[in-house]
PDB file of C-alpha atoms and ligand atoms in Angstrom:
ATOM      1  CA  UNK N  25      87.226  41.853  76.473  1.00 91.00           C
ATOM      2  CA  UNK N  26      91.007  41.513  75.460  1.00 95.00           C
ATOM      3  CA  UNK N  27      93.188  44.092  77.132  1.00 97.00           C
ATOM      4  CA  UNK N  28      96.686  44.810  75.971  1.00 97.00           C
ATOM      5  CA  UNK N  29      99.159  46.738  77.996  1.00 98.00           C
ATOM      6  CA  UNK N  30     100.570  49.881  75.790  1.00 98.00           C
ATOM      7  CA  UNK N  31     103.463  52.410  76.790  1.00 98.00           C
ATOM      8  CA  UNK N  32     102.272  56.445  76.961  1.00 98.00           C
ATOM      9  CA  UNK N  33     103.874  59.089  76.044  1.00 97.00           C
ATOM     10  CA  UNK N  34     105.156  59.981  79.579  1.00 97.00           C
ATOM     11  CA  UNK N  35     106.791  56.371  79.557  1.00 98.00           C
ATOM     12  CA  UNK N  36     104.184  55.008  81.211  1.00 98.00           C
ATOM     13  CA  UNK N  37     102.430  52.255  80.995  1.00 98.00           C
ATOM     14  CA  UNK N  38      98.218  51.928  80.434  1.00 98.00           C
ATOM     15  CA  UNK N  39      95.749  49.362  79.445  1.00 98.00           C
ATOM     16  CA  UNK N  40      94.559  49.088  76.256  1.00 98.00           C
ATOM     17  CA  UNK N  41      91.020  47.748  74.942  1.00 98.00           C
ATOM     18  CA  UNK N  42      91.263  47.013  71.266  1.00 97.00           C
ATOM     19  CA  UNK N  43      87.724  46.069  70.925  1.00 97.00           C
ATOM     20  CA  UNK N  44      86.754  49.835  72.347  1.00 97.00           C
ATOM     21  CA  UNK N  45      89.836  51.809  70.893  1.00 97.00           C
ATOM     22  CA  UNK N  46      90.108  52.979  74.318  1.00 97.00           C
ATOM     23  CA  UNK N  47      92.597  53.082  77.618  1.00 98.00           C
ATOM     24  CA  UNK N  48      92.834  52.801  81.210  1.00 98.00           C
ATOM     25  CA  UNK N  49      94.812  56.054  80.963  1.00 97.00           C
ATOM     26  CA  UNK N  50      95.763  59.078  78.768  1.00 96.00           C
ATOM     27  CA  UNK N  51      98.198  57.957  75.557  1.00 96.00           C
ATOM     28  CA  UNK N  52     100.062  61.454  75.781  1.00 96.00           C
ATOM     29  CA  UNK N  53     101.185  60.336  79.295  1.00 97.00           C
ATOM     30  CA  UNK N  54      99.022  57.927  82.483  1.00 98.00           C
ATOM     31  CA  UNK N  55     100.967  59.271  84.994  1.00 98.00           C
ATOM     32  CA  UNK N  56     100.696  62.514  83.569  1.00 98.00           C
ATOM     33  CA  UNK N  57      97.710  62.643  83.799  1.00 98.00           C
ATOM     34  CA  UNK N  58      96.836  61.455  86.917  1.00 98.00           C
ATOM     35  CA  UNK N  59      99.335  63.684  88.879  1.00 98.00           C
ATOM     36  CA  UNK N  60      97.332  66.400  86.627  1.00 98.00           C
ATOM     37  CA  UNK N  61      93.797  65.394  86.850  1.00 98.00           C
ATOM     38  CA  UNK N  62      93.750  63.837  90.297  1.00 98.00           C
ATOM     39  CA  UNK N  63      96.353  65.426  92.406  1.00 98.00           C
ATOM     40  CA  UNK N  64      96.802  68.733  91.419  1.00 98.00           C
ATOM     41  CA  UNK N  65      93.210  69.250  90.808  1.00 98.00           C
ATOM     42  CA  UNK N  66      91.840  67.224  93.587  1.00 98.00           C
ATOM     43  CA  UNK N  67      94.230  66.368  96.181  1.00 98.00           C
ATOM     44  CA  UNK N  68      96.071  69.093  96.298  1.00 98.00           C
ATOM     45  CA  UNK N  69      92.397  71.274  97.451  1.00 98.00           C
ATOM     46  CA  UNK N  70      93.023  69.699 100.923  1.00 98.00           C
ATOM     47  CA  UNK N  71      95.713  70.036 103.770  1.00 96.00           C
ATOM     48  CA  UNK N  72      96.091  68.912 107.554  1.00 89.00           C
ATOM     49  CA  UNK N  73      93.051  66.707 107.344  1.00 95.00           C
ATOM     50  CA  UNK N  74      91.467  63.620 107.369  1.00 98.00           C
ATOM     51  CA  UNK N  75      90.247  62.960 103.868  1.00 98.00           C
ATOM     52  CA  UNK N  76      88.036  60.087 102.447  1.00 98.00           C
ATOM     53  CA  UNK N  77      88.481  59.312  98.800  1.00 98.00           C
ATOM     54  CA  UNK N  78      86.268  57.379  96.183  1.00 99.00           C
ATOM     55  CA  UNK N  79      88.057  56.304  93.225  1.00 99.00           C
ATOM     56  CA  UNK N  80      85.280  55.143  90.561  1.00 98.00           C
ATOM     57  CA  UNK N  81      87.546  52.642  88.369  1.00 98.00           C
ATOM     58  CA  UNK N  82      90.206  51.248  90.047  1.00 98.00           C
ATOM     59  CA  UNK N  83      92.021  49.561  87.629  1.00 98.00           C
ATOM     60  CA  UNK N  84      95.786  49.670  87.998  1.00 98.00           C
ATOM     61  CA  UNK N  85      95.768  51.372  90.767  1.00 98.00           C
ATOM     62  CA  UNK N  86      97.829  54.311  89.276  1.00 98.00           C
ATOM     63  CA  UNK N  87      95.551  56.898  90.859  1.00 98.00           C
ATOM     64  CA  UNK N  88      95.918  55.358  94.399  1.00 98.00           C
ATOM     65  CA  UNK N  89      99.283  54.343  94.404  1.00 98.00           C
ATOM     66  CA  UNK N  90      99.823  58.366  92.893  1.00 98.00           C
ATOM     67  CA  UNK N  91      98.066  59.537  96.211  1.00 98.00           C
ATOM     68  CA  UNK N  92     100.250  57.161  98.456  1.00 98.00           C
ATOM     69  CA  UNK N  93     102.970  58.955  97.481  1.00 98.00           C
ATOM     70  CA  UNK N  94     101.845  62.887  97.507  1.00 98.00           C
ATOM     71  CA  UNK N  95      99.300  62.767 100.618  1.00 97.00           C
ATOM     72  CA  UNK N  96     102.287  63.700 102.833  1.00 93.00           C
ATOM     73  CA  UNK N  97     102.794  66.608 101.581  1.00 94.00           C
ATOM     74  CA  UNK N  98      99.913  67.994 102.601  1.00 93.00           C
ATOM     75  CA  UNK N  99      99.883  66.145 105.950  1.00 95.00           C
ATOM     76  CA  UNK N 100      96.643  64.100 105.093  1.00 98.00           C
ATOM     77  CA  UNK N 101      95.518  60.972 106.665  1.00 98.00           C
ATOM     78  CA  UNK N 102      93.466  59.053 103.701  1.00 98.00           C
ATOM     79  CA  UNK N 103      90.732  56.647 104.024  1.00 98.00           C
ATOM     80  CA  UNK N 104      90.918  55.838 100.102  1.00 98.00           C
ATOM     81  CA  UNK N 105      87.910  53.241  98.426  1.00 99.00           C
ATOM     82  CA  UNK N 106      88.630  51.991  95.404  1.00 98.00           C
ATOM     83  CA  UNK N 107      85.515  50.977  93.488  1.00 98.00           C
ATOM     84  CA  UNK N 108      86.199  48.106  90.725  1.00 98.00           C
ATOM     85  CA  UNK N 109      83.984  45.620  88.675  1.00 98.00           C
ATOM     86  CA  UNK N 110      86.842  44.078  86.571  1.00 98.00           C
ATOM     87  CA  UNK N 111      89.702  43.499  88.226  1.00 98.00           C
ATOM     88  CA  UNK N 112      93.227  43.293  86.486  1.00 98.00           C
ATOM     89  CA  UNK N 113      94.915  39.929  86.640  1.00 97.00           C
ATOM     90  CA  UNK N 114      98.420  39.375  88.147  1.00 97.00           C
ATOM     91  CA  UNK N 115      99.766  39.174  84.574  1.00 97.00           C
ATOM     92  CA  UNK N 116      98.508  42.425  83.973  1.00 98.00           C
ATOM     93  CA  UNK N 117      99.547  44.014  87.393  1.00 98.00           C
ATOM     94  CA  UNK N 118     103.510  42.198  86.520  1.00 97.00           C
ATOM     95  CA  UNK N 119     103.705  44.592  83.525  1.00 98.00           C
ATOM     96  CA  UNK N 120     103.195  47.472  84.851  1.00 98.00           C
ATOM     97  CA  UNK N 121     106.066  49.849  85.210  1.00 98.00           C
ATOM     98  CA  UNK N 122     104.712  52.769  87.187  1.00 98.00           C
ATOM     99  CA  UNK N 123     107.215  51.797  90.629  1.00 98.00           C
ATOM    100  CA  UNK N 124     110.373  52.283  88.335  1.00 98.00           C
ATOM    101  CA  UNK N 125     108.651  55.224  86.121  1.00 98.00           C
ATOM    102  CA  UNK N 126     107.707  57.254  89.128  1.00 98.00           C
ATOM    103  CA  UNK N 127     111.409  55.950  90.976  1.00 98.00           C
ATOM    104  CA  UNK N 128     109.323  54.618  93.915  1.00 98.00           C
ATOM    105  CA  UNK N 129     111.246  51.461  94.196  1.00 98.00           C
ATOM    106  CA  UNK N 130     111.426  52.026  98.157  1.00 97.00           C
ATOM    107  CA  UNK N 131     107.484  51.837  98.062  1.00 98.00           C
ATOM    108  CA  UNK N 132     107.296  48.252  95.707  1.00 98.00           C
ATOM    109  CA  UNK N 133     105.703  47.196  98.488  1.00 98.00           C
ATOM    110  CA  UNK N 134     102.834  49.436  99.020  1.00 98.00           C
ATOM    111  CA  UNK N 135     102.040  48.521  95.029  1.00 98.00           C
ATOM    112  CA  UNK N 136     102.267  45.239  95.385  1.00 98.00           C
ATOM    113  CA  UNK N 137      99.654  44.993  98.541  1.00 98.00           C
ATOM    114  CA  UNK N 138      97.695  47.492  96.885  1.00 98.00           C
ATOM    115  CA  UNK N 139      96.973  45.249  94.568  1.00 98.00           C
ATOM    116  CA  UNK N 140      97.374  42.120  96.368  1.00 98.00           C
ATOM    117  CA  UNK N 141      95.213  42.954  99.480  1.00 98.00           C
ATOM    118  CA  UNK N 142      91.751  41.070 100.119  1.00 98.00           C
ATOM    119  CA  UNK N 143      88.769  42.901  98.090  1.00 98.00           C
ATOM    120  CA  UNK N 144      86.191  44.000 100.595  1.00 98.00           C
ATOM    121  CA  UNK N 145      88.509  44.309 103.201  1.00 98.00           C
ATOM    122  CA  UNK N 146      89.964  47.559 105.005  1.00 98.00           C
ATOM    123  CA  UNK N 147      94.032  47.503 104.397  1.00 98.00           C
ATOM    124  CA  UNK N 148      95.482  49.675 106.305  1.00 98.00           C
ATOM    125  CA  UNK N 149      98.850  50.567 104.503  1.00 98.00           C
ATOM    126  CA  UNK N 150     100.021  52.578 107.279  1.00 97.00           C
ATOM    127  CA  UNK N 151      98.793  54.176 110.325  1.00 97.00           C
ATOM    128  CA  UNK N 152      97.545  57.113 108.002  1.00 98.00           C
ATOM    129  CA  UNK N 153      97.076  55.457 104.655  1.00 98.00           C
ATOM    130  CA  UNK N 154      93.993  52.840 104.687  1.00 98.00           C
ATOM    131  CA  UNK N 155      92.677  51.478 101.090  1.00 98.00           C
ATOM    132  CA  UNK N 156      89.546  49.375 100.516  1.00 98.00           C
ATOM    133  CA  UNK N 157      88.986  47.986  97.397  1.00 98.00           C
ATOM    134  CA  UNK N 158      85.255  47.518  96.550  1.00 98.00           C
ATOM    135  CA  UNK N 159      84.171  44.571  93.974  1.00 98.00           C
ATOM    136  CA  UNK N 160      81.266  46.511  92.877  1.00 98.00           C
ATOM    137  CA  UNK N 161      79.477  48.104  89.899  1.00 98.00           C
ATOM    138  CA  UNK N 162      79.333  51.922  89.871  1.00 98.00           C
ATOM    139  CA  UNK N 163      75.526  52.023  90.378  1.00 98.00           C
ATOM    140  CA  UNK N 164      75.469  50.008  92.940  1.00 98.00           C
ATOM    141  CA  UNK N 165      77.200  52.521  95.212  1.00 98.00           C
ATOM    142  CA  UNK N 166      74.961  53.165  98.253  1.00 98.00           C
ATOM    143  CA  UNK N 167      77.091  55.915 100.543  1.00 98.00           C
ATOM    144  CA  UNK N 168      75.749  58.730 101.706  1.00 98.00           C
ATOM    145  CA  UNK N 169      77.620  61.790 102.714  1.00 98.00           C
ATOM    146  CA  UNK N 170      80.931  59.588 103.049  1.00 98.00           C
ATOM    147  CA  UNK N 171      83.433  61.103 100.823  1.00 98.00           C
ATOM    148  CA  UNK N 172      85.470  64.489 100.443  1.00 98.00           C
ATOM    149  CA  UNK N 173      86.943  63.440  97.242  1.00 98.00           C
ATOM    150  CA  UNK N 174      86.015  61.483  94.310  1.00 99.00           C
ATOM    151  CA  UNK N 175      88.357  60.125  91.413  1.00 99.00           C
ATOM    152  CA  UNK N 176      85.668  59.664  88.530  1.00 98.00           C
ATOM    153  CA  UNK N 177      87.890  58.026  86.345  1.00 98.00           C
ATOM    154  CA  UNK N 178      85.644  55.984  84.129  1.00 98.00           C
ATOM    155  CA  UNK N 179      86.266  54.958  80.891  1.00 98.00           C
ATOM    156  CA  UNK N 180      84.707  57.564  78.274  1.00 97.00           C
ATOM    157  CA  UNK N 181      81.301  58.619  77.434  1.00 96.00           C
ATOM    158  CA  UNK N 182      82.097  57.443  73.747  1.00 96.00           C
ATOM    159  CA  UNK N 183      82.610  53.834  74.615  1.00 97.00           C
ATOM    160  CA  UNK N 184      80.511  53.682  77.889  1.00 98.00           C
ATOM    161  CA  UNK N 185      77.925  56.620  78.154  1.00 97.00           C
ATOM    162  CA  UNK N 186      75.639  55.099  80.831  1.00 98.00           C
ATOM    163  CA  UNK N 187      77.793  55.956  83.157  1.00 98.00           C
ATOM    164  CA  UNK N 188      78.257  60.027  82.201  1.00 98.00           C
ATOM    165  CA  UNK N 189      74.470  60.094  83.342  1.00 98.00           C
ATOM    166  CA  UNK N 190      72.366  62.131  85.779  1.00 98.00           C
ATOM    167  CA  UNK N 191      71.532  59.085  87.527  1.00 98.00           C
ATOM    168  CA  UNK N 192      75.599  57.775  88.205  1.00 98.00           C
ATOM    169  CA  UNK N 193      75.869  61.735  89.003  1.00 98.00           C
ATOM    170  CA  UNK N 194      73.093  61.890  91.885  1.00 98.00           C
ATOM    171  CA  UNK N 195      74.932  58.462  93.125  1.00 98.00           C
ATOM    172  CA  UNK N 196      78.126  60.687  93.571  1.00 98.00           C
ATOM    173  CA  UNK N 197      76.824  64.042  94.756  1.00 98.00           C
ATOM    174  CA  UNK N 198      74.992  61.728  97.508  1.00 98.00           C
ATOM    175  CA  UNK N 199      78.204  60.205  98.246  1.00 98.00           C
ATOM    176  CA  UNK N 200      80.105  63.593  98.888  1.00 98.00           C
ATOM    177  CA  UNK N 201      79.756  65.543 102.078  1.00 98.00           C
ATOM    178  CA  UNK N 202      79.336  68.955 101.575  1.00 97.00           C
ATOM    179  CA  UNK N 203      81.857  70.689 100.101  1.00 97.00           C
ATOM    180  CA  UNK N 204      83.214  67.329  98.532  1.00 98.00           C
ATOM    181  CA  UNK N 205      84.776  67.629  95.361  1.00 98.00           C
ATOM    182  CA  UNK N 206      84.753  65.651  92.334  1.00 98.00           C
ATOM    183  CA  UNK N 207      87.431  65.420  89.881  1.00 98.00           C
ATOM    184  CA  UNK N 208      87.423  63.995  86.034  1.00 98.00           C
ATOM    185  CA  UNK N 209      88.956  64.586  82.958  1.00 98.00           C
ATOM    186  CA  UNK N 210      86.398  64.553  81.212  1.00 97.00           C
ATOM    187  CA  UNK N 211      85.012  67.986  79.113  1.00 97.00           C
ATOM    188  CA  UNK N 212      82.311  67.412  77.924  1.00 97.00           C
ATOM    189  CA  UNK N 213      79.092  70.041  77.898  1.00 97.00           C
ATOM    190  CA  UNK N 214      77.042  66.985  78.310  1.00 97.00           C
ATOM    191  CA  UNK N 215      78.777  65.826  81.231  1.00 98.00           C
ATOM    192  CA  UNK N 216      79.012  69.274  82.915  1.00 98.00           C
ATOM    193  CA  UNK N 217      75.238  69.512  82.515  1.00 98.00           C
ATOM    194  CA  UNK N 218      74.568  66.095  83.672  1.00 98.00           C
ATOM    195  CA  UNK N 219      76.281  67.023  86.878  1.00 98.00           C
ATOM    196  CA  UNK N 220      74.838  70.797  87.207  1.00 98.00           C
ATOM    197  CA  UNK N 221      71.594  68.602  87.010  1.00 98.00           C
ATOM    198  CA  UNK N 222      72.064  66.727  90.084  1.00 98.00           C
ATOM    199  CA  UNK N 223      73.122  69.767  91.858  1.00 98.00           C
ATOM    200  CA  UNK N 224      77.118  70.047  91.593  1.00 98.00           C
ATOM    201  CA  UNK N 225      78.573  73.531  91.214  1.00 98.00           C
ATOM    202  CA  UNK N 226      80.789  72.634  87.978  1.00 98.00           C
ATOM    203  CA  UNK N 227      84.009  74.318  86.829  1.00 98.00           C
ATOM    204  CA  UNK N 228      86.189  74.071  83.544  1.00 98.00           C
ATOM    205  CA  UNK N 229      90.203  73.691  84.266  1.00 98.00           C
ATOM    206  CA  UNK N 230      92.846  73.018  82.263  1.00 97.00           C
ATOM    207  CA  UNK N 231      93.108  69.814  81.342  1.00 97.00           C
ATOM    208  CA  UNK N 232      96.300  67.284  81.162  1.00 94.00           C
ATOM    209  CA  UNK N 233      98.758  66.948  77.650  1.00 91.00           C
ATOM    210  CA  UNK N 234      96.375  66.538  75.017  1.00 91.00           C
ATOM    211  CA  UNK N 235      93.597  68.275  76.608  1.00 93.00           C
ATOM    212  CA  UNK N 236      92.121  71.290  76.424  1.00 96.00           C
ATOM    213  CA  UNK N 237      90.269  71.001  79.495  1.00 98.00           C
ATOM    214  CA  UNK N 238      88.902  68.895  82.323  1.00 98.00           C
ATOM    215  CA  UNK N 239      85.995  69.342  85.183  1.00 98.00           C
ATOM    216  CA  UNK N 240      85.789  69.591  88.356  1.00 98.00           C
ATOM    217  CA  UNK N 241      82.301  69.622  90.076  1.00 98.00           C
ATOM    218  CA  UNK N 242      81.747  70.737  94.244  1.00 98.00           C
ATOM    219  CA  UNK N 243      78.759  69.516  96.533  1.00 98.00           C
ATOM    220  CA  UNK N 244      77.508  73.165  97.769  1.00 93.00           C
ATOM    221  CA  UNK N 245      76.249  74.042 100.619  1.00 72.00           C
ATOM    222  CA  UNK N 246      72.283  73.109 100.260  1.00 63.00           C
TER     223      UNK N 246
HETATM  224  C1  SAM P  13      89.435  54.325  82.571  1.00 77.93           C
HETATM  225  S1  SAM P  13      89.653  52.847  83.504  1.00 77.93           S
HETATM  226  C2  SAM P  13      90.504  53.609  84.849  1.00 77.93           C
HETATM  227  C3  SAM P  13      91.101  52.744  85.841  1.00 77.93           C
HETATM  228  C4  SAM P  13      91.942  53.333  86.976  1.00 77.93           C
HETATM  229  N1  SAM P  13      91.474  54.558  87.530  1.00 77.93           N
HETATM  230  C5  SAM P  13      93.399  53.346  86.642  1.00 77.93           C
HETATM  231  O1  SAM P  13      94.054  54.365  86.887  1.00 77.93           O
HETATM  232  O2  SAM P  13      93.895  52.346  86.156  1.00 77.93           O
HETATM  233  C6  SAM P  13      87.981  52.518  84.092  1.00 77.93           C
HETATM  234  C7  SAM P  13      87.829  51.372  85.050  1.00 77.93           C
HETATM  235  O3  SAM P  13      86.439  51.210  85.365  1.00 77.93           O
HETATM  236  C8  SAM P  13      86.110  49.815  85.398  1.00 77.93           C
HETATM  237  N2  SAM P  13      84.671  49.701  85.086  1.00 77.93           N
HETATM  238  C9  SAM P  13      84.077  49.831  83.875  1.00 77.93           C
HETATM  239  N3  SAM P  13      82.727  49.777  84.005  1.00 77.93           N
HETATM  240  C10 SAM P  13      82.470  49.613  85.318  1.00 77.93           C
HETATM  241  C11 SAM P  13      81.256  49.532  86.079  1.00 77.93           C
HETATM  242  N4  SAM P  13      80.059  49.628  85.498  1.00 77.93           N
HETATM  243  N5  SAM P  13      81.346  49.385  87.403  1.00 77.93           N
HETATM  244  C12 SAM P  13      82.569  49.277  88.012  1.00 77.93           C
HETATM  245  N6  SAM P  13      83.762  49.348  87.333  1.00 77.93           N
HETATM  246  C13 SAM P  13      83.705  49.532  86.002  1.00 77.93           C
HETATM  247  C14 SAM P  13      87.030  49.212  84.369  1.00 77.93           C
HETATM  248  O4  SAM P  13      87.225  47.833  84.605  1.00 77.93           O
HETATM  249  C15 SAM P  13      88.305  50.045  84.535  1.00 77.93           C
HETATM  250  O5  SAM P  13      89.171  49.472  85.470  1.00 77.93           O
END
């Protein structure tokens, strides 16, 4: 499908599908949202540990490049799987602007092997920052009890419902350890039940500019 790259409203740059009407990333703002959605709501839940992250749709590596610069803070060491059928092309990755927009010129680098790293392969980024980028469709995900923290960042249940289902669900909640915590921004009552369903506690939060609200779904004790 033809894929056109679009600036936000947060000066930010996203993907866009013009077959779908859709985009990588939020038009009121892709960084925006992804500090929102993903770090705040996600990251931000953990502190002084080691923490293993699935990011479903990795794409332009916003979301991981995001978490290489905020996992710091919280004195994490990240073990961070990025899950991706499509790859972007170096054209694509070129055009990008979120190094300048988020004034992490010092860390070009860390983009640039982000995205320039071997698929399949473990990168280690730094001695507490590894990334592993997985050529792989979502249901074709076979950990079990693996991850603290999942990224769902597919594209929406409008353009691509299959994978807002019970069954892509159960492949996540098996995923998680207990207490893992997944993150989306999607609202959607069919969603939330879809993961209730499979056995994920499921909360409503507020969600990023431009929406009312997001989810964010926890692997219970059992
Ligand atoms: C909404 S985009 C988000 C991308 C990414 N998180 C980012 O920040 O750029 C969804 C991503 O899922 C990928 N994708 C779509 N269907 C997929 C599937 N069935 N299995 C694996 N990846 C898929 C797309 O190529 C796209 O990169």
């Amino acid at each position: 499908m033809k894929r056109e790259i679009i600036i936000t409203s947060d000066g930010s740059t996203t993907i866009h599908i013009p077959e779908w009407n859709e985009q990588y990333h939020s038009k009121h703002g892709a960084i925006q949202e992804a500090y929102h959605v993903f770090i705040k709501h996600g990251l931000q839940l953990f502190s002084n540990e080691n923490v293993a992250i699935l990011e479903i749709g990795f794409g332009t590596g916003l979301n991981a490049f995001i978490t290489f610069l905020e996992y710091q803070k919280q004195q994490l060491t990240i073990n961070y799987t990025g899950v991706e059928a499509y790859p972007i092309a170096a054209e694509e990755i070129e055009q990008l602007n979120y190094v300048k927009e988020l004034n992490a010129e010092k860390n070009q680098t860390v983009f640039d092997t982000m995205h320039g790293c071997n698929w399949e392969e473990k990168q280690a980024i730094n001695n507490q920052f590894s990334l592993t980028k997985q050529q792989l469709f979502f249901d074709k995900i076979t950990a079990k009890n693996e991850y603290n923290l999942i990224y769902f960042d597919a594209f929406g249940a409008r353009v691509q419902p299959e994978l807002w289902t019970e069954d892509i669900f159960k492949i996540m909640f098996d995923s998680l350890q207990e207490n893992g915590v997944l993150v989306t921004y999607s609202a959607k009552g069919s969603v939330r039940r879809a993961m209730q369903a499979v056995g994920f506690e499921v909360e409503r939060l507020p969600g990023p500019p431009g929406k009312r609200e997001m989810l964010r779904a926890i692997k219970k004790n059992s």
